[in-house]
Coordinates of N, CA and C in Angstrom, one line a residue:
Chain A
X475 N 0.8 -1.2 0.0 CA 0.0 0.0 0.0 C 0.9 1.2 0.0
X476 N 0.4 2.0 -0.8 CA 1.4 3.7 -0.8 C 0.7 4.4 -0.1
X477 N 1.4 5.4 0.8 CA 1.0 6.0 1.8 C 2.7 6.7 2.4
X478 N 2.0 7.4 3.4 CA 2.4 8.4 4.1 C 2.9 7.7 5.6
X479 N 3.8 7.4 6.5 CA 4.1 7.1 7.2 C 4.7 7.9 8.9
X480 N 4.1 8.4 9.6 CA 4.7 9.1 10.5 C 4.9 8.4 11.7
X481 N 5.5 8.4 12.5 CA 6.4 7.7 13.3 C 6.9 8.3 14.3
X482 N 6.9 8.6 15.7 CA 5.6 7.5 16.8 C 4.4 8.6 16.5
X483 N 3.0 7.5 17.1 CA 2.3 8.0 17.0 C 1.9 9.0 17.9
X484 N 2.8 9.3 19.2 CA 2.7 9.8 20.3 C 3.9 10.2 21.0
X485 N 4.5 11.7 21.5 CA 5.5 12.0 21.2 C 5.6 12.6 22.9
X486 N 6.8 12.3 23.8 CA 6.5 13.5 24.9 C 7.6 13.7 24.8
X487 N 8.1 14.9 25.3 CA 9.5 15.7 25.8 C 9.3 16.5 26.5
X488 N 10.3 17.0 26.8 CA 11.3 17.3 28.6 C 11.0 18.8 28.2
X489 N 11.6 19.8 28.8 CA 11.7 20.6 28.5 C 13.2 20.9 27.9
X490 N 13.4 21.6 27.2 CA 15.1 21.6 27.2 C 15.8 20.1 26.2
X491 N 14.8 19.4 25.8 CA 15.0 18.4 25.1 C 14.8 18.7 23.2
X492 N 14.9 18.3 22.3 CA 15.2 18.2 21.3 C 14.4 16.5 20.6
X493 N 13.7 16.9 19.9 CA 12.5 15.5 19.3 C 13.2 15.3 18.0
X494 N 12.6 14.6 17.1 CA 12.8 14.1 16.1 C 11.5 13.3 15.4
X495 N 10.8 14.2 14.6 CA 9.4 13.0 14.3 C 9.9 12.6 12.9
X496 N 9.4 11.4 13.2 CA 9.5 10.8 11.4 C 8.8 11.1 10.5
X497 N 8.9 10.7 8.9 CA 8.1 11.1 7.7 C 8.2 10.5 6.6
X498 N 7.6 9.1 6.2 CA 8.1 8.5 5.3 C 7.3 8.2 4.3
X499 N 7.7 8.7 2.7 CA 6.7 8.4 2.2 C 7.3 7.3 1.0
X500 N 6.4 6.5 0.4 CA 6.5 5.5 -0.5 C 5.7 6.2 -2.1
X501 N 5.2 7.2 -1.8 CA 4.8 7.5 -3.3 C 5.2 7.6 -4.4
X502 N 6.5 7.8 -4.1 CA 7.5 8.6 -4.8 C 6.8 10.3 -5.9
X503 N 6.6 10.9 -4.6 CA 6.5 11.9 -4.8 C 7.5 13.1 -4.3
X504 N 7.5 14.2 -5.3 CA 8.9 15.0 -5.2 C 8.7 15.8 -3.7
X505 N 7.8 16.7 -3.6 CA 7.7 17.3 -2.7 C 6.6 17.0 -1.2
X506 N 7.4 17.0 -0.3 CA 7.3 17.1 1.3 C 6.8 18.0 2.0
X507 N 5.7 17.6 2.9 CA 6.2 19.5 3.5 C 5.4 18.5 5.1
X508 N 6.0 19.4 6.5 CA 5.6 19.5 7.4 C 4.4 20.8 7.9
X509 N 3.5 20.3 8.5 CA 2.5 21.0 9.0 C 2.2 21.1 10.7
X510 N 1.6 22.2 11.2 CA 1.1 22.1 12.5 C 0.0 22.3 12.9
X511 N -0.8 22.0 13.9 CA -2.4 22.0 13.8 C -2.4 22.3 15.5
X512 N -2.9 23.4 15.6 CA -3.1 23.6 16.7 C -4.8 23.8 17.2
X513 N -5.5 23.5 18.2 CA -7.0 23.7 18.3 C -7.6 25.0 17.8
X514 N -8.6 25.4 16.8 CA -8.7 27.0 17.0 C -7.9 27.5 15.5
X515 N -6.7 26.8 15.1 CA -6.0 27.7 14.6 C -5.6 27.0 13.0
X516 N -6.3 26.1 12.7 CA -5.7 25.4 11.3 C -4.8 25.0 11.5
X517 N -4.5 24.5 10.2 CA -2.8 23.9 9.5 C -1.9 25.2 9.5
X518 N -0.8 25.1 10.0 CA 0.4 26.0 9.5 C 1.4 25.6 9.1
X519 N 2.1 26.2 7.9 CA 3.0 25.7 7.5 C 4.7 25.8 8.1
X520 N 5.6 24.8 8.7 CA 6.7 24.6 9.2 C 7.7 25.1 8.2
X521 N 7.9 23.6 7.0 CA 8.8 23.8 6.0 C 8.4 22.8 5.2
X522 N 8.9 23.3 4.0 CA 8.6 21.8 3.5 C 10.0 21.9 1.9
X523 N 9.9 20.8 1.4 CA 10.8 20.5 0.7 C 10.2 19.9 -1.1
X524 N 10.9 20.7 -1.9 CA 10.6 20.7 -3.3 C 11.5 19.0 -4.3
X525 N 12.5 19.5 -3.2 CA 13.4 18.0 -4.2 C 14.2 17.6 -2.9
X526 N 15.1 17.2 -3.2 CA 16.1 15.8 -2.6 C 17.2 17.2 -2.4
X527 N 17.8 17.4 -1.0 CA 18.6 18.1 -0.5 C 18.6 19.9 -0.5
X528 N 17.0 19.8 -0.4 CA 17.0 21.7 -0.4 C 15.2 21.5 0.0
X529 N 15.3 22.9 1.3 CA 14.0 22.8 1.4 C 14.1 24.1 1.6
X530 N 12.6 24.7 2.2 CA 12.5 26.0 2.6 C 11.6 25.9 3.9
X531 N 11.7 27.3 4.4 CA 10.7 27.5 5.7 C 9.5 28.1 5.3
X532 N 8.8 27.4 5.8 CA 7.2 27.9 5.7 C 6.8 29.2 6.8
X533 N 5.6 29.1 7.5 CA 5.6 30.5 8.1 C 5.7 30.5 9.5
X534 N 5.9 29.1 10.0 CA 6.1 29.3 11.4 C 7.8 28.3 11.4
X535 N 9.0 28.5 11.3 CA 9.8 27.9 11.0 C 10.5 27.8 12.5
X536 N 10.3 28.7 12.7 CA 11.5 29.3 14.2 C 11.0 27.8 15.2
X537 N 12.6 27.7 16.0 CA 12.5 26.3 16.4 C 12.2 25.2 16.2
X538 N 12.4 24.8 14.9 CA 12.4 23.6 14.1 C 13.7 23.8 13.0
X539 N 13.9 22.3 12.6 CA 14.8 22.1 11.7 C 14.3 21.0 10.9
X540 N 14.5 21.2 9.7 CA 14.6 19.4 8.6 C 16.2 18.9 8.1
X541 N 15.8 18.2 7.1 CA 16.6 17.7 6.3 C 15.7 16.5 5.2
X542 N 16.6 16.5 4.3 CA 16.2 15.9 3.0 C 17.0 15.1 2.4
X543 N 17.0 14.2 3.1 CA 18.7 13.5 1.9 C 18.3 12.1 1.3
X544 N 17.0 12.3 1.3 CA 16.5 10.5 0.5 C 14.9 11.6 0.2
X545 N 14.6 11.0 -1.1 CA 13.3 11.4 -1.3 C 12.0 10.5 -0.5
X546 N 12.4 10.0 -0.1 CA 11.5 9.5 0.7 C 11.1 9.8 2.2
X547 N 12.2 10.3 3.0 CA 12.1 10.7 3.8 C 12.1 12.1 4.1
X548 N 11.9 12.9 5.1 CA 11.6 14.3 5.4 C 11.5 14.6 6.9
X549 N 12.6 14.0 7.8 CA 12.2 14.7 9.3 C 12.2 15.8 10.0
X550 N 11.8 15.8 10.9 CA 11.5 17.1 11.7 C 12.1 17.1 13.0
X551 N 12.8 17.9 13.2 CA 13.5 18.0 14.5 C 12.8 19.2 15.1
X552 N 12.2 19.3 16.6 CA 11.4 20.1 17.3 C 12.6 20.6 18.4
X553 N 13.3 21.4 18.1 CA 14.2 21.8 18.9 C 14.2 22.7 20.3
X554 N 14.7 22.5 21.0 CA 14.6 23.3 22.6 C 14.6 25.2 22.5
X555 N 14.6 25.6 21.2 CA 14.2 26.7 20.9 C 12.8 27.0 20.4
X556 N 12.1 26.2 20.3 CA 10.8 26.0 20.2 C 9.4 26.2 21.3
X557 N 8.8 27.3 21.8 CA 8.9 27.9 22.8 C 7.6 26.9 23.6
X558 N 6.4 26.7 22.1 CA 5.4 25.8 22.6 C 5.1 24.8 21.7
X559 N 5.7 23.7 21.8 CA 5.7 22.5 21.0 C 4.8 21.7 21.1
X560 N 3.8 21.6 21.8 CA 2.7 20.8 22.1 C 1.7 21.0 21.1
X561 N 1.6 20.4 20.0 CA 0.7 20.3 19.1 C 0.7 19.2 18.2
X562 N -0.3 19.0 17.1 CA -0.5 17.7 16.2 C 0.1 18.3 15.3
X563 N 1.0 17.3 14.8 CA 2.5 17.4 13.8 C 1.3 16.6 12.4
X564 N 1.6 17.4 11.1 CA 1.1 16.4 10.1 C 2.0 16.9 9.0
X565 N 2.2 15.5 8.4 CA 3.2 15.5 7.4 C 2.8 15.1 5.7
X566 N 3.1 15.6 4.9 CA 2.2 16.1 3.6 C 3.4 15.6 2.5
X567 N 2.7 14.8 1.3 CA 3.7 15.2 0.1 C 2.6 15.2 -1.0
X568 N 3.3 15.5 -2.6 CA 2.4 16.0 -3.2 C 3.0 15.6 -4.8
X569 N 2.0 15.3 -5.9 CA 2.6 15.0 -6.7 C 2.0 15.9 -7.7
X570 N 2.5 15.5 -9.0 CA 2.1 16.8 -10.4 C 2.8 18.2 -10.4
X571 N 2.4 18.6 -11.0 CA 2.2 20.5 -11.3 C 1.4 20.7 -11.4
X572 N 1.2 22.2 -10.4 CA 0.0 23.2 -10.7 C -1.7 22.6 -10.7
X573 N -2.3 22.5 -11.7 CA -3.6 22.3 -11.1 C -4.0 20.6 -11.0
X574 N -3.0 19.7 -11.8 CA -3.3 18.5 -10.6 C -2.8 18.1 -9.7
X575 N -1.9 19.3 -9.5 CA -1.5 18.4 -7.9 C -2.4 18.4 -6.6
X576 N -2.4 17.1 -6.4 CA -2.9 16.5 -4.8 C -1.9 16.3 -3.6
X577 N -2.8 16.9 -2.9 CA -1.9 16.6 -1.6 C -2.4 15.7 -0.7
X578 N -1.3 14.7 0.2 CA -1.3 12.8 0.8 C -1.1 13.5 2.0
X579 N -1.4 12.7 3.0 CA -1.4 13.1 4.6 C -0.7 12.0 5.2
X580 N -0.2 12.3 6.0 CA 0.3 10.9 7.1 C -0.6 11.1 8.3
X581 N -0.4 10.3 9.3 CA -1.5 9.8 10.3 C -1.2 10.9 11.4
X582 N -0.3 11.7 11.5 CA 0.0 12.6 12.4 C 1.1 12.0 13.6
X583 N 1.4 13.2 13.8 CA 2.2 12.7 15.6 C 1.6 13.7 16.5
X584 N 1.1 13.3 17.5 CA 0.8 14.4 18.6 C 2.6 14.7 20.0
X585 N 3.0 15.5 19.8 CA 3.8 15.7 20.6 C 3.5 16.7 21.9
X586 N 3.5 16.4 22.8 CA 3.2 16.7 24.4 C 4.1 17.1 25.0
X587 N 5.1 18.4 25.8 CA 5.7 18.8 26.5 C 5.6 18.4 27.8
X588 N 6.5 17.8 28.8 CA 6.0 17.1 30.1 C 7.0 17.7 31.0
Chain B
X979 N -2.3 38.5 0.5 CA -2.5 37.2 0.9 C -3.7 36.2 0.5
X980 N -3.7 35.2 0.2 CA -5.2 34.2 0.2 C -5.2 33.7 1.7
X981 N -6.7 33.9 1.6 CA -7.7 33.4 3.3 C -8.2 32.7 2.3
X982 N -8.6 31.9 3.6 CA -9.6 30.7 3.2 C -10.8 30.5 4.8
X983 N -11.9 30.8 4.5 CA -12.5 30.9 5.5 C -13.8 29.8 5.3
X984 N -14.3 28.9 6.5 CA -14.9 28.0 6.6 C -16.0 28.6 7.1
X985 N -17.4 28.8 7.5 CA -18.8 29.2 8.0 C -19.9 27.8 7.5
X986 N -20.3 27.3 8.6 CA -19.8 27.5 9.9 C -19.0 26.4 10.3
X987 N -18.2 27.3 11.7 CA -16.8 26.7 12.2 C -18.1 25.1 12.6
X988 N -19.0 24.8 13.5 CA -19.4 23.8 13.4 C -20.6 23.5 13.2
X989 N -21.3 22.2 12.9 CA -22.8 22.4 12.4 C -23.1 20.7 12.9
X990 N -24.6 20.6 13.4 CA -25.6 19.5 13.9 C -26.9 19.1 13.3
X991 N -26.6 17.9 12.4 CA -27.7 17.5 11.7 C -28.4 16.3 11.9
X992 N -29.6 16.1 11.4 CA -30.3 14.7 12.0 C -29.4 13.7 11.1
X993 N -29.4 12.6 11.0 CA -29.4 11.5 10.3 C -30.2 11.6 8.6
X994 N -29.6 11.6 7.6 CA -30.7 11.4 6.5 C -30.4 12.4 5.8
X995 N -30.1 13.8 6.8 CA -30.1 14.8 6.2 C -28.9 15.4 5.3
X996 N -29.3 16.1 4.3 CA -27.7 16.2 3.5 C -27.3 17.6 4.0
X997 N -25.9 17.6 4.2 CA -24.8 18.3 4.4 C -24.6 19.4 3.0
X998 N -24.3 20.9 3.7 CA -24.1 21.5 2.8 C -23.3 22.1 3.5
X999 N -21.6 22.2 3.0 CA -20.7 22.7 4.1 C -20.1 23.9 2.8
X1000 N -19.5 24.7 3.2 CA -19.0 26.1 2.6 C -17.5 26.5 2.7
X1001 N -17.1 27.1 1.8 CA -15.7 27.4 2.0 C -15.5 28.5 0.8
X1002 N -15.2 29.9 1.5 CA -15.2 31.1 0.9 C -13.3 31.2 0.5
X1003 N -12.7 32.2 -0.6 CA -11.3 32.1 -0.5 C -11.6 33.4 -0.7
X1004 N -10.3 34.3 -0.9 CA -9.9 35.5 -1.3 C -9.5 35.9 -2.5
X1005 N -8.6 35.3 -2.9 CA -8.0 35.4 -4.4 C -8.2 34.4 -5.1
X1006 N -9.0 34.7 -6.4 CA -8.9 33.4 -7.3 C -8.4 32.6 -8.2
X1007 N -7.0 33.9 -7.7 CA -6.0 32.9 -8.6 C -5.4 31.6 -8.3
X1008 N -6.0 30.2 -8.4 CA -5.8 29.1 -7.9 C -5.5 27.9 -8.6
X1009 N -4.6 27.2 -8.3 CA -4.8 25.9 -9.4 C -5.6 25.1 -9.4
X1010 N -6.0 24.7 -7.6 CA -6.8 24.2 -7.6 C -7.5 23.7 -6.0
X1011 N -8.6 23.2 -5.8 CA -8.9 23.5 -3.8 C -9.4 22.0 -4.1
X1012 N -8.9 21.4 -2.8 CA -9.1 20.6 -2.4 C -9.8 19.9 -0.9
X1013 N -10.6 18.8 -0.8 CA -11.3 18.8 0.7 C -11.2 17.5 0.8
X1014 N -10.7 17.9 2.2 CA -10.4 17.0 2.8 C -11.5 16.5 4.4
X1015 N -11.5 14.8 4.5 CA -12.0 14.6 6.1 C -11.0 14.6 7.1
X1016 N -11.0 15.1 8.4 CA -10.1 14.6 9.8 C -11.2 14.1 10.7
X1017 N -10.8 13.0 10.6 CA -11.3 12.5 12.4 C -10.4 12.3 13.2
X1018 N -11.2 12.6 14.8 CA -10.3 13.2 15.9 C -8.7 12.4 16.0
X1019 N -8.2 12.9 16.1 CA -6.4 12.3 15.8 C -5.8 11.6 15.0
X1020 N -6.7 11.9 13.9 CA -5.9 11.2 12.9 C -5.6 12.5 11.6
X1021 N -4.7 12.0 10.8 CA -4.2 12.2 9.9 C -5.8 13.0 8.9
X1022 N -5.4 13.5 7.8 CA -6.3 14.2 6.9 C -6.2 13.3 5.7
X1023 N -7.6 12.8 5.5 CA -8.3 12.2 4.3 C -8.6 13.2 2.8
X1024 N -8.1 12.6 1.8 CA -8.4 13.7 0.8 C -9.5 13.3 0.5
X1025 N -10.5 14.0 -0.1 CA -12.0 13.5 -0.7 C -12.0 14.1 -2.1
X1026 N -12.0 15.1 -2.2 CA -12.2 15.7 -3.8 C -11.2 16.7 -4.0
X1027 N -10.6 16.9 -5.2 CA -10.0 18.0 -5.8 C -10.7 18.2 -6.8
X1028 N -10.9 19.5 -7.1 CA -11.2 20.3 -8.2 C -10.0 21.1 -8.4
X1029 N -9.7 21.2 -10.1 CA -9.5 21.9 -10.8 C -9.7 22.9 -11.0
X1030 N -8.8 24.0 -11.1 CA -9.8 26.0 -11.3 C -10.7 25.7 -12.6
X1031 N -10.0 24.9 -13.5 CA -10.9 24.7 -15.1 C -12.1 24.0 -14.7
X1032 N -12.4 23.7 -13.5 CA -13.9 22.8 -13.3 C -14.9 23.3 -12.8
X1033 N -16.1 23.0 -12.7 CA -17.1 23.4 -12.0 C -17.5 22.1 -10.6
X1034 N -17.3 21.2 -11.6 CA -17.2 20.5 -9.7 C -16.8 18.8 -10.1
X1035 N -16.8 18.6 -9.4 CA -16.6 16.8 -9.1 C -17.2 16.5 -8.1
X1036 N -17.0 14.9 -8.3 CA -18.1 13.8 -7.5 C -17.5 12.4 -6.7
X1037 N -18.4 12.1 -5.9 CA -17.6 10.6 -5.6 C -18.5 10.2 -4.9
X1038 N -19.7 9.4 -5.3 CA -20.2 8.9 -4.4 C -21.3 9.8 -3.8
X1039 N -21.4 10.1 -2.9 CA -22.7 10.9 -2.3 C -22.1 12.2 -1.9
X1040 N -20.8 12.3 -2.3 CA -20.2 13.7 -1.6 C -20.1 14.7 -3.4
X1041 N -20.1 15.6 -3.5 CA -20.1 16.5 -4.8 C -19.8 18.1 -4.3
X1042 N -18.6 18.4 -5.0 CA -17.9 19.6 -4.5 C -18.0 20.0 -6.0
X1043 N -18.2 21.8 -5.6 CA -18.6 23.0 -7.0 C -17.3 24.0 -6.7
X1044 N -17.2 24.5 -7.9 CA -16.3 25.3 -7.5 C -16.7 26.7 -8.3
X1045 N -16.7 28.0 -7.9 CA -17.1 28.9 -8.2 C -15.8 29.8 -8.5
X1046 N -14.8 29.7 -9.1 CA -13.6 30.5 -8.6 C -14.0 32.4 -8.8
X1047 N -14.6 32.8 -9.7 CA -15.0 34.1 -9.8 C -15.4 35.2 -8.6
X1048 N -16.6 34.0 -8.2 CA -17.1 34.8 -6.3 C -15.9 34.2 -5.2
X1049 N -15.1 33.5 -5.6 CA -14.3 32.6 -4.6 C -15.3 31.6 -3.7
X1050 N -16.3 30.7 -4.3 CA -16.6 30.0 -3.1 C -17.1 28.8 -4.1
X1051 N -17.1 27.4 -2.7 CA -16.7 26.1 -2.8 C -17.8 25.4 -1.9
X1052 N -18.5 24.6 -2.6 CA -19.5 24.1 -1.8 C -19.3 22.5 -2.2
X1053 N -19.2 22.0 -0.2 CA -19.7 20.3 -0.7 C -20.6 19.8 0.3
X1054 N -21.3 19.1 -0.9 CA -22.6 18.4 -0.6 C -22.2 17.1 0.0
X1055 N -23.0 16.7 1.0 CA -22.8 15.0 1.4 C -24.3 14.6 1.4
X1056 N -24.8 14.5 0.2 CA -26.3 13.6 0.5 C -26.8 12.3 1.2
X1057 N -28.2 12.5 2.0 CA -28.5 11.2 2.8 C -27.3 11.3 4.0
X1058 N -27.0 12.1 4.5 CA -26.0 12.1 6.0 C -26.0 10.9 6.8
X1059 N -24.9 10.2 7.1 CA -25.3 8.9 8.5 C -24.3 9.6 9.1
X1060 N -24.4 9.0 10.7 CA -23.4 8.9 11.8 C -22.1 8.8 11.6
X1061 N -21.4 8.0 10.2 CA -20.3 7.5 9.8 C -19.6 9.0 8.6
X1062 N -20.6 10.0 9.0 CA -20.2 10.9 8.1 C -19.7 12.5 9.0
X1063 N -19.6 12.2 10.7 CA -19.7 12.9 11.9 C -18.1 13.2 11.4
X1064 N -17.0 14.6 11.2 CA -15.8 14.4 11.3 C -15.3 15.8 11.1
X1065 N -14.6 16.4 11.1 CA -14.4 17.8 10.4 C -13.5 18.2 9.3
X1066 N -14.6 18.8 8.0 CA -14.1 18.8 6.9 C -13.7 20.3 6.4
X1067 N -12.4 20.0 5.7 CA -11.3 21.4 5.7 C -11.3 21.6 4.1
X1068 N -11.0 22.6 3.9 CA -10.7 22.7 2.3 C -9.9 23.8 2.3
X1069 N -9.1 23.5 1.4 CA -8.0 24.4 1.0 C -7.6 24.6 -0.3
X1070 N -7.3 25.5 -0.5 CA -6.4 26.5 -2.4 C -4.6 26.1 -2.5
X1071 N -4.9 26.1 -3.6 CA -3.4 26.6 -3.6 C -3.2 27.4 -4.7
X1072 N -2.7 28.2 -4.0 CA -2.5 29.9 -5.0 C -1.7 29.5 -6.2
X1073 N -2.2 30.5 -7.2 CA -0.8 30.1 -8.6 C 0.4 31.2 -7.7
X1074 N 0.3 32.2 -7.0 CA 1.2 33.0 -6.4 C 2.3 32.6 -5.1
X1075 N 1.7 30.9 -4.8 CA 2.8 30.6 -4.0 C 3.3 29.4 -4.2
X1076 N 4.8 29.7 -3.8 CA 6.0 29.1 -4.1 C 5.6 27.6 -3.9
X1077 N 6.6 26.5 -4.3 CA 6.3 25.0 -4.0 C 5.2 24.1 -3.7
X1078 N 4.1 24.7 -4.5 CA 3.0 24.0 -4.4 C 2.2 24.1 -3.2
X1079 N 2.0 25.1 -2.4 CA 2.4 25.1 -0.6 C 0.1 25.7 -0.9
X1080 N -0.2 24.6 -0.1 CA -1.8 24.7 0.3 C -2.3 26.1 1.3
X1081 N -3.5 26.9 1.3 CA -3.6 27.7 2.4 C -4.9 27.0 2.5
X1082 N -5.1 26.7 4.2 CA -6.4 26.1 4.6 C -7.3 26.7 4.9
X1083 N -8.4 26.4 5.6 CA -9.5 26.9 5.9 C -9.5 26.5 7.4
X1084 N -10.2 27.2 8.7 CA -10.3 26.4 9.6 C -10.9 25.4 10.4
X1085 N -11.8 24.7 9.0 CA -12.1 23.5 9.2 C -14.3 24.0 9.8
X1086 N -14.9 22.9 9.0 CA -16.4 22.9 10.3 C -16.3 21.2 10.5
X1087 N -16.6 21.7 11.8 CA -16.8 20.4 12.8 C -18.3 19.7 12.7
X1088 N -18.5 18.7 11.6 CA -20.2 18.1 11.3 C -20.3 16.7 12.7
X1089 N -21.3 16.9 13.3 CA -22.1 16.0 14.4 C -23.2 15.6 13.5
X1090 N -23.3 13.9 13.0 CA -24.4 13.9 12.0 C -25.1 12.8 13.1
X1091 N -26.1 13.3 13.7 CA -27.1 12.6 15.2 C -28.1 11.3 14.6
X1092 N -27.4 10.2 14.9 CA -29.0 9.2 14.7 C -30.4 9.4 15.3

């Protein structure tokens, strides 16, 4: 089955700690992107990534990091500069140009500050 | 900027009854909007994309229109059951932004009551 894979499904950290959520997709589609979903407030965009070793920052970037070094994968690092990390992490890729592209979801991670 | 605005944020219908959910945008320069289901902690289901070149698509008992001129997007879910209770999002994606990158809507939350 092709799909979207995110990994764990349930996330806690420390304060002062540094996460890592996973993102794996099998579609083989070019572009990635991370999302955050807070109650109240929609999807926002993190970063997300056009090809294999280059991405960009979306609109809430600060205290987070990626990387891209396999097209299949796309992680997220939630870094201890990240002031409120407690929210549902969703991870996105997308195939085509322009007006047929569709965008694939993964299952989410909820990450919890403890 | 493109908005994408959802009314109403939630809505309560009997059983039977069909769903008419809404989704206004701003700019209609779009390639194309897409709607999606979330049920609670999970990941986002895609249901329909439309095309800017389309007036609507279908699948089943669900049927999305697309208006791009006034900016607005309607989908229907005829005959409503219980199994249709979830909150459904729709989003654009502008020809004016970079990497294919979606703007959402903030989602209405449907309670469909046996």
């Amino acid at each position: 089955d092709g799909g979207i894979t995110q990994s764990p499904k349930y996330l806690f950290r420390k304060e002062g700690q540094n996460v890592t959520l996973s993102c794996e997709q099998n579609l083989n589609h070019d572009a990635m992107y991370w999302y955050r979903q807070d109650p109240g407030q929609g999807l926002r965009l993190i970063y997300y990534s056009q090809i294999v070793n280059d991405f960009q920052k979306g609109d809430i970037a600060e205290g987070y990091s990626v990387s891209r070094e396999k097209k299949e994968s796309f992680p997220l690092t939630v870094t201890s500069a990240q002031k409120n990390p407690t929210a549902f992490y969703l991870c996105a890729s997308t195939d085509g140009q322009g007006a047929i592209t569709e965008a694939f979801f993964g299952q989410g991670t909820r990450l919890t500050v403890v | 900027k493109q908005e994408v605005t959802q009314i109403p944020a939630a809505l309560s219908v009997p059983e039977g009854e069909n769903l008419v959910l809404n989704c206004s945008f701003t700019d209609s320069a779009i390639y194309n909007l897409q709607w999606f289901r979330q049920d609670p902690g999970k990941g986002l289901t895609s249901l329909l994309l439309i095309q800017s070149s389309q007036r609507e698509q279908t699948s089943g008992r669900l049927n999305a229109s697309l208006d791009k001129s006034s900016g607005r997007s309607t989908l229907y879910i005829a005959a409503s059951q219980p199994g249709d209770s979830a909150t459904y999002l729709c989003a654009v994606r502008p020809i004016k932004a970079a990497g294919n990158k979606l703007t959402f809507g903030g989602g209405t939350r449907v309670l469909v009551k046996p």
